[in-house]
């Protein structure tokens, strides 16, 4: 069984955790990694939130080879996180981009029957009424 850590402890990380637990149960989510516990919860989804430095010191070299880290943070800090991971000899990681997150969340919500996927609607079908709303940040043009 592949062990997974999720880097991040906010909404993206929680969503990725739910996806992994629901759609990919053969992967064992061990917990969440953060640079600092300051401003982060100590647990999330009943899993521990741990500082990267602590985990790096307590995991053996062999264990590092069998751990995959999902970087579930805003994309603008992925590069910095990759540097930290590689400095600590964690070489198996995946960046969860906004596109990957959208695809995962669509699969997750479809699997639990919460939101219907727009991709599953029949073209030209009027059996379902689709409403589209748009939200804009006040600084957007």
Short mmCIF file of N, CA and C in Angstrom, two decimals:
data_model
loop_
_atom_site.label_atom_id
_atom_site.label_comp_id
_atom_site.label_asym_id
_atom_site.label_seq_id
_atom_site.Cartn_x
_atom_site.Cartn_y
_atom_site.Cartn_z
N UNK A 1 0.86 -1.18 0.00
CA UNK A 1 0.00 0.00 0.00
C UNK A 1 0.90 1.24 0.00
N UNK A 2 0.66 2.12 -0.97
CA UNK A 2 1.43 3.36 -1.08
C UNK A 2 0.99 4.32 0.02
N UNK A 3 1.97 4.89 0.71
CA UNK A 3 1.68 5.88 1.75
C UNK A 3 1.74 7.27 1.13
N UNK A 4 0.78 8.08 1.51
CA UNK A 4 0.63 9.43 0.97
C UNK A 4 0.66 10.43 2.12
N UNK A 5 1.39 11.53 1.89
CA UNK A 5 1.26 12.71 2.74
C UNK A 5 0.73 13.81 1.83
N UNK A 6 -0.04 14.69 2.39
CA UNK A 6 -0.57 15.82 1.65
C UNK A 6 0.09 17.07 2.21
N UNK A 7 0.78 17.80 1.33
CA UNK A 7 1.45 19.03 1.76
C UNK A 7 0.42 20.16 1.69
N UNK A 8 0.12 20.73 2.84
CA UNK A 8 -0.90 21.76 2.96
C UNK A 8 -1.89 21.36 4.03
N UNK A 9 -2.61 22.32 4.57
CA UNK A 9 -3.59 22.02 5.62
C UNK A 9 -4.78 22.97 5.55
N UNK A 10 -5.10 23.37 4.35
CA UNK A 10 -6.25 24.26 4.16
C UNK A 10 -7.25 23.58 3.21
N UNK A 11 -8.09 24.33 2.54
CA UNK A 11 -9.19 23.76 1.77
C UNK A 11 -8.75 22.85 0.62
N UNK A 12 -7.71 23.20 -0.11
CA UNK A 12 -7.25 22.36 -1.22
C UNK A 12 -6.80 21.01 -0.66
N UNK A 13 -6.02 21.04 0.40
CA UNK A 13 -5.51 19.82 1.01
C UNK A 13 -6.64 18.94 1.54
N UNK A 14 -7.62 19.55 2.17
CA UNK A 14 -8.75 18.78 2.69
C UNK A 14 -9.53 18.12 1.55
N UNK A 15 -9.75 18.85 0.47
CA UNK A 15 -10.43 18.28 -0.69
C UNK A 15 -9.67 17.10 -1.28
N UNK A 16 -8.36 17.25 -1.42
CA UNK A 16 -7.53 16.17 -1.96
C UNK A 16 -7.57 14.97 -1.02
N UNK A 17 -7.56 15.20 0.27
CA UNK A 17 -7.66 14.11 1.24
C UNK A 17 -8.96 13.34 1.06
N UNK A 18 -10.06 14.05 0.96
CA UNK A 18 -11.37 13.40 0.78
C UNK A 18 -11.40 12.58 -0.51
N UNK A 19 -10.82 13.12 -1.58
CA UNK A 19 -10.75 12.40 -2.85
C UNK A 19 -9.96 11.10 -2.68
N UNK A 20 -8.79 11.20 -2.06
CA UNK A 20 -7.95 10.02 -1.88
C UNK A 20 -8.65 8.96 -1.04
N UNK A 21 -9.28 9.37 0.04
CA UNK A 21 -9.94 8.42 0.92
C UNK A 21 -11.15 7.77 0.26
N UNK A 22 -11.85 8.50 -0.59
CA UNK A 22 -13.06 7.99 -1.21
C UNK A 22 -12.79 7.24 -2.51
N UNK A 23 -12.00 7.83 -3.39
CA UNK A 23 -11.80 7.25 -4.72
C UNK A 23 -10.58 6.35 -4.83
N UNK A 24 -9.61 6.53 -3.96
CA UNK A 24 -8.36 5.77 -4.03
C UNK A 24 -8.00 5.17 -2.67
N UNK A 25 -8.86 4.30 -2.14
CA UNK A 25 -8.61 3.77 -0.80
C UNK A 25 -7.37 2.88 -0.69
N UNK A 26 -6.81 2.45 -1.80
CA UNK A 26 -5.59 1.63 -1.73
C UNK A 26 -4.37 2.47 -1.36
N UNK A 27 -4.51 3.79 -1.42
CA UNK A 27 -3.44 4.69 -0.98
C UNK A 27 -3.77 5.14 0.43
N UNK A 28 -2.83 4.98 1.32
CA UNK A 28 -3.04 5.31 2.73
C UNK A 28 -2.56 6.74 3.00
N UNK A 29 -3.50 7.63 3.31
CA UNK A 29 -3.13 9.00 3.66
C UNK A 29 -2.65 9.00 5.10
N UNK A 30 -1.37 9.34 5.29
CA UNK A 30 -0.74 9.33 6.60
C UNK A 30 -1.02 10.61 7.38
N UNK A 31 -1.19 11.71 6.67
CA UNK A 31 -1.41 12.99 7.33
C UNK A 31 -1.05 14.14 6.42
N UNK A 32 -0.95 15.30 7.03
CA UNK A 32 -0.68 16.54 6.31
C UNK A 32 0.67 17.10 6.72
N UNK A 33 1.36 17.71 5.79
CA UNK A 33 2.64 18.36 6.06
C UNK A 33 2.50 19.86 5.87
N UNK A 34 3.16 20.60 6.73
CA UNK A 34 3.19 22.06 6.62
C UNK A 34 4.59 22.54 6.96
N UNK A 35 4.91 23.73 6.52
CA UNK A 35 6.21 24.32 6.87
C UNK A 35 6.27 24.65 8.36
N UNK A 36 5.13 25.12 8.89
CA UNK A 36 5.05 25.49 10.30
C UNK A 36 3.63 25.22 10.80
N UNK A 37 3.52 24.77 12.03
CA UNK A 37 2.20 24.57 12.62
C UNK A 37 1.53 25.88 12.97
N UNK A 38 2.30 26.96 13.02
CA UNK A 38 1.77 28.27 13.34
C UNK A 38 0.69 28.66 12.31
N UNK A 39 -0.52 28.85 12.78
CA UNK A 39 -1.62 29.23 11.90
C UNK A 39 -2.30 28.05 11.22
N UNK A 40 -1.89 26.84 11.55
CA UNK A 40 -2.50 25.63 10.98
C UNK A 40 -3.11 24.79 12.09
N UNK A 41 -4.10 23.97 11.75
CA UNK A 41 -4.68 23.09 12.77
C UNK A 41 -3.70 21.97 13.12
N UNK A 42 -3.90 21.34 14.27
CA UNK A 42 -3.04 20.21 14.65
C UNK A 42 -3.54 18.91 14.03
N UNK A 43 -4.82 18.88 13.69
CA UNK A 43 -5.39 17.73 12.97
C UNK A 43 -6.34 18.26 11.90
N UNK A 44 -6.52 17.46 10.88
CA UNK A 44 -7.45 17.79 9.80
C UNK A 44 -7.98 16.46 9.28
N UNK A 45 -9.27 16.33 9.18
CA UNK A 45 -9.91 15.08 8.72
C UNK A 45 -9.46 13.90 9.60
N UNK A 46 -9.31 14.16 10.88
CA UNK A 46 -8.87 13.16 11.85
C UNK A 46 -7.48 12.61 11.58
N UNK A 47 -6.66 13.38 10.88
CA UNK A 47 -5.29 13.00 10.60
C UNK A 47 -4.35 14.07 11.15
N UNK A 48 -3.14 13.68 11.53
CA UNK A 48 -2.22 14.67 12.09
C UNK A 48 -1.70 15.65 11.04
N UNK A 49 -1.50 16.88 11.48
CA UNK A 49 -0.81 17.90 10.68
C UNK A 49 0.57 18.03 11.32
N UNK A 50 1.61 17.77 10.52
CA UNK A 50 2.97 17.75 11.06
C UNK A 50 3.86 18.71 10.30
N UNK A 51 4.85 19.24 11.00
CA UNK A 51 5.83 20.11 10.35
C UNK A 51 6.77 19.27 9.50
N UNK A 52 7.10 19.79 8.34
CA UNK A 52 7.97 19.09 7.40
C UNK A 52 9.30 18.70 8.05
N UNK A 53 9.91 19.61 8.79
CA UNK A 53 11.20 19.33 9.43
C UNK A 53 11.11 18.13 10.36
N UNK A 54 10.02 18.02 11.12
CA UNK A 54 9.82 16.91 12.05
C UNK A 54 9.71 15.59 11.29
N UNK A 55 8.92 15.57 10.24
CA UNK A 55 8.73 14.35 9.45
C UNK A 55 10.03 13.95 8.77
N UNK A 56 10.74 14.92 8.22
CA UNK A 56 12.00 14.62 7.52
C UNK A 56 13.01 13.96 8.45
N UNK A 57 13.00 14.34 9.72
CA UNK A 57 13.95 13.76 10.68
C UNK A 57 13.53 12.40 11.19
N UNK A 58 12.23 12.11 11.17
CA UNK A 58 11.74 10.86 11.76
C UNK A 58 11.50 9.74 10.75
N UNK A 59 11.55 10.05 9.47
CA UNK A 59 11.34 9.03 8.44
C UNK A 59 12.70 8.59 7.90
N UNK A 60 12.88 7.28 7.80
CA UNK A 60 14.15 6.75 7.31
C UNK A 60 14.29 6.97 5.81
N UNK A 61 15.49 6.78 5.31
CA UNK A 61 15.76 6.93 3.87
C UNK A 61 14.91 5.95 3.07
N UNK A 62 14.77 4.73 3.56
CA UNK A 62 13.97 3.72 2.87
C UNK A 62 12.50 4.14 2.84
N UNK A 63 12.01 4.64 3.97
CA UNK A 63 10.61 5.09 4.01
C UNK A 63 10.37 6.25 3.05
N UNK A 64 11.35 7.13 2.91
CA UNK A 64 11.20 8.27 1.99
C UNK A 64 10.99 7.81 0.56
N UNK A 65 11.55 6.65 0.22
CA UNK A 65 11.38 6.10 -1.12
C UNK A 65 9.98 5.55 -1.35
N UNK A 66 9.28 5.23 -0.27
CA UNK A 66 7.95 4.63 -0.36
C UNK A 66 6.83 5.59 0.02
N UNK A 67 7.14 6.86 0.05
CA UNK A 67 6.15 7.89 0.38
C UNK A 67 5.96 8.79 -0.84
N UNK A 68 4.71 9.09 -1.13
CA UNK A 68 4.41 10.04 -2.20
C UNK A 68 3.72 11.25 -1.57
N UNK A 69 4.15 12.43 -1.95
CA UNK A 69 3.59 13.66 -1.37
C UNK A 69 2.79 14.39 -2.42
N UNK A 70 1.55 14.69 -2.09
CA UNK A 70 0.67 15.49 -2.95
C UNK A 70 0.74 16.93 -2.47
N UNK A 71 1.23 17.81 -3.30
CA UNK A 71 1.36 19.22 -2.94
C UNK A 71 0.03 19.89 -3.24
N UNK A 72 -0.75 20.12 -2.19
CA UNK A 72 -2.11 20.64 -2.31
C UNK A 72 -2.19 22.02 -1.68
N UNK A 73 -1.51 22.95 -2.34
CA UNK A 73 -1.45 24.34 -1.89
C UNK A 73 -1.67 25.22 -3.12
N UNK A 74 -1.83 26.52 -2.93
CA UNK A 74 -1.90 27.40 -4.10
C UNK A 74 -0.64 27.23 -4.97
N UNK A 75 -0.83 27.28 -6.27
CA UNK A 75 0.24 27.00 -7.22
C UNK A 75 1.43 27.93 -7.10
N UNK A 76 1.22 29.15 -6.63
CA UNK A 76 2.33 30.10 -6.56
C UNK A 76 3.40 29.71 -5.54
N UNK A 77 3.13 28.73 -4.67
CA UNK A 77 4.16 28.30 -3.72
C UNK A 77 4.65 26.87 -3.99
N UNK A 78 4.22 26.26 -5.06
CA UNK A 78 4.66 24.90 -5.38
C UNK A 78 6.18 24.81 -5.53
N UNK A 79 6.77 25.76 -6.23
CA UNK A 79 8.21 25.73 -6.49
C UNK A 79 9.00 25.73 -5.17
N UNK A 80 8.59 26.56 -4.25
CA UNK A 80 9.25 26.65 -2.94
C UNK A 80 9.12 25.33 -2.18
N UNK A 81 7.95 24.73 -2.23
CA UNK A 81 7.70 23.46 -1.55
C UNK A 81 8.53 22.34 -2.17
N UNK A 82 8.62 22.32 -3.49
CA UNK A 82 9.44 21.31 -4.18
C UNK A 82 10.89 21.41 -3.70
N UNK A 83 11.40 22.61 -3.57
CA UNK A 83 12.77 22.78 -3.09
C UNK A 83 12.95 22.19 -1.69
N UNK A 84 11.99 22.44 -0.81
CA UNK A 84 12.06 21.92 0.55
C UNK A 84 12.00 20.39 0.54
N UNK A 85 11.11 19.84 -0.27
CA UNK A 85 10.99 18.38 -0.36
C UNK A 85 12.29 17.76 -0.85
N UNK A 86 12.84 18.30 -1.91
CA UNK A 86 14.05 17.74 -2.48
C UNK A 86 15.25 17.90 -1.54
N UNK A 87 15.32 19.01 -0.82
CA UNK A 87 16.37 19.19 0.19
C UNK A 87 16.30 18.11 1.26
N UNK A 88 15.09 17.66 1.55
CA UNK A 88 14.88 16.63 2.57
C UNK A 88 14.78 15.23 1.97
N UNK A 89 15.17 15.10 0.70
CA UNK A 89 15.26 13.82 -0.02
C UNK A 89 13.92 13.12 -0.23
N UNK A 90 12.85 13.90 -0.34
CA UNK A 90 11.55 13.38 -0.76
C UNK A 90 11.45 13.65 -2.26
N UNK A 91 11.56 12.60 -3.06
CA UNK A 91 11.62 12.79 -4.51
C UNK A 91 10.33 12.39 -5.23
N UNK A 92 9.42 11.78 -4.51
CA UNK A 92 8.16 11.37 -5.13
C UNK A 92 7.06 12.35 -4.70
N UNK A 93 6.68 13.21 -5.61
CA UNK A 93 5.65 14.19 -5.30
C UNK A 93 4.87 14.54 -6.56
N UNK A 94 3.69 15.05 -6.34
CA UNK A 94 2.83 15.52 -7.43
C UNK A 94 2.25 16.86 -7.03
N UNK A 95 2.36 17.83 -7.92
CA UNK A 95 1.75 19.14 -7.69
C UNK A 95 0.29 19.07 -8.11
N UNK A 96 -0.59 19.44 -7.21
CA UNK A 96 -2.02 19.49 -7.52
C UNK A 96 -2.31 20.89 -8.06
N UNK A 97 -2.36 20.98 -9.38
CA UNK A 97 -2.67 22.26 -10.02
C UNK A 97 -4.16 22.52 -9.91
N UNK A 98 -4.59 23.71 -10.25
CA UNK A 98 -6.02 24.02 -10.19
C UNK A 98 -6.81 23.13 -11.15
N UNK A 99 -6.24 22.77 -12.29
CA UNK A 99 -6.93 21.88 -13.24
C UNK A 99 -7.06 20.47 -12.67
N UNK A 100 -6.00 19.96 -12.07
CA UNK A 100 -6.06 18.63 -11.45
C UNK A 100 -7.07 18.64 -10.30
N UNK A 101 -7.02 19.69 -9.48
CA UNK A 101 -7.97 19.80 -8.37
C UNK A 101 -9.41 19.80 -8.88
N UNK A 102 -9.68 20.56 -9.93
CA UNK A 102 -11.04 20.62 -10.49
C UNK A 102 -11.49 19.24 -10.97
N UNK A 103 -10.61 18.53 -11.65
CA UNK A 103 -10.96 17.18 -12.13
C UNK A 103 -11.21 16.22 -10.98
N UNK A 104 -10.34 16.26 -9.97
CA UNK A 104 -10.52 15.38 -8.81
C UNK A 104 -11.82 15.68 -8.08
N UNK A 105 -12.10 16.96 -7.87
CA UNK A 105 -13.31 17.32 -7.13
C UNK A 105 -14.57 16.97 -7.92
N UNK A 106 -14.50 17.10 -9.24
CA UNK A 106 -15.65 16.70 -10.07
C UNK A 106 -15.91 15.20 -9.90
N UNK A 107 -14.85 14.39 -9.95
CA UNK A 107 -14.99 12.95 -9.76
C UNK A 107 -15.53 12.62 -8.36
N UNK A 108 -15.00 13.31 -7.36
CA UNK A 108 -15.41 13.06 -5.99
C UNK A 108 -16.89 13.37 -5.78
N UNK A 109 -17.31 14.58 -6.17
CA UNK A 109 -18.71 14.96 -5.94
C UNK A 109 -19.66 14.11 -6.77
N UNK A 110 -19.23 13.71 -7.96
CA UNK A 110 -20.06 12.82 -8.77
C UNK A 110 -20.19 11.46 -8.08
N UNK A 111 -19.11 10.97 -7.49
CA UNK A 111 -19.13 9.65 -6.85
C UNK A 111 -20.03 9.61 -5.62
N UNK A 112 -20.15 10.73 -4.91
CA UNK A 112 -21.02 10.74 -3.73
C UNK A 112 -22.42 11.26 -4.06
N UNK A 113 -22.66 11.57 -5.35
CA UNK A 113 -23.98 12.01 -5.79
C UNK A 113 -24.37 13.38 -5.30
N UNK A 114 -23.39 14.23 -5.01
CA UNK A 114 -23.70 15.54 -4.46
C UNK A 114 -23.95 16.57 -5.54
N UNK A 115 -23.07 16.66 -6.52
CA UNK A 115 -23.26 17.55 -7.65
C UNK A 115 -23.16 16.73 -8.92
N UNK A 116 -24.03 17.00 -9.85
CA UNK A 116 -23.95 16.31 -11.14
C UNK A 116 -22.83 16.93 -11.96
N UNK A 117 -22.15 16.09 -12.70
CA UNK A 117 -21.08 16.57 -13.56
C UNK A 117 -21.66 17.13 -14.85
N UNK A 118 -21.23 18.33 -15.21
CA UNK A 118 -21.68 18.91 -16.48
C UNK A 118 -21.18 18.10 -17.66
N UNK A 119 -20.07 17.40 -17.47
CA UNK A 119 -19.50 16.60 -18.56
C UNK A 119 -20.34 15.38 -18.89
N UNK A 120 -21.27 15.01 -18.03
CA UNK A 120 -22.11 13.85 -18.26
C UNK A 120 -23.47 14.21 -18.87
N UNK A 121 -23.74 15.50 -19.02
CA UNK A 121 -25.00 15.91 -19.64
C UNK A 121 -24.98 15.59 -21.12
N UNK A 122 -26.11 15.15 -21.64
CA UNK A 122 -26.24 14.88 -23.07
C UNK A 122 -26.36 16.20 -23.81
N UNK A 123 -25.62 16.35 -24.89
CA UNK A 123 -25.74 17.57 -25.69
C UNK A 123 -27.13 17.63 -26.30
N UNK A 124 -27.72 18.79 -26.25
CA UNK A 124 -29.04 18.98 -26.83
C UNK A 124 -30.17 18.49 -25.95
N UNK A 125 -29.84 17.90 -24.83
CA UNK A 125 -30.87 17.38 -23.93
C UNK A 125 -31.43 18.53 -23.10
N UNK A 126 -32.73 18.58 -22.99
CA UNK A 126 -33.34 19.58 -22.12
C UNK A 126 -33.93 18.91 -20.88
N UNK A 127 -33.51 17.65 -20.64
CA UNK A 127 -34.00 16.94 -19.46
C UNK A 127 -33.50 17.60 -18.17
N UNK A 128 -32.35 18.19 -18.26
CA UNK A 128 -31.80 18.89 -17.09
C UNK A 128 -31.67 20.36 -17.40
N UNK A 129 -32.06 21.15 -16.48
CA UNK A 129 -31.90 22.59 -16.66
C UNK A 129 -30.57 23.00 -16.06
N UNK A 130 -29.77 23.68 -16.84
CA UNK A 130 -28.46 24.10 -16.39
C UNK A 130 -28.47 25.60 -16.20
N UNK A 131 -28.04 26.04 -15.03
CA UNK A 131 -27.90 27.46 -14.77
C UNK A 131 -26.44 27.75 -14.51
N UNK A 132 -25.94 28.81 -15.11
CA UNK A 132 -24.54 29.18 -14.94
C UNK A 132 -24.49 30.54 -14.26
N UNK A 133 -23.71 30.60 -13.20
CA UNK A 133 -23.53 31.84 -12.48
C UNK A 133 -22.07 32.23 -12.55
N UNK A 134 -21.81 33.50 -12.48
CA UNK A 134 -20.44 33.98 -12.53
C UNK A 134 -20.21 34.89 -11.34
N UNK A 135 -19.06 34.69 -10.74
CA UNK A 135 -18.66 35.56 -9.63
C UNK A 135 -17.34 36.21 -10.02
N UNK A 136 -17.21 37.48 -9.71
CA UNK A 136 -15.98 38.19 -10.04
C UNK A 136 -15.49 38.94 -8.80
N UNK A 137 -14.19 38.97 -8.69
CA UNK A 137 -13.56 39.76 -7.65
C UNK A 137 -13.67 41.22 -8.08
N UNK A 138 -13.89 42.12 -7.15
CA UNK A 138 -14.16 43.51 -7.52
C UNK A 138 -12.98 44.15 -8.28
N UNK A 139 -11.78 43.61 -8.16
CA UNK A 139 -10.64 44.17 -8.87
C UNK A 139 -10.49 43.60 -10.27
N UNK A 140 -11.25 42.52 -10.58
CA UNK A 140 -11.19 41.97 -11.93
C UNK A 140 -11.84 42.90 -12.93
N UNK A 141 -11.32 42.90 -14.11
CA UNK A 141 -11.88 43.77 -15.16
C UNK A 141 -13.11 43.16 -15.75
#
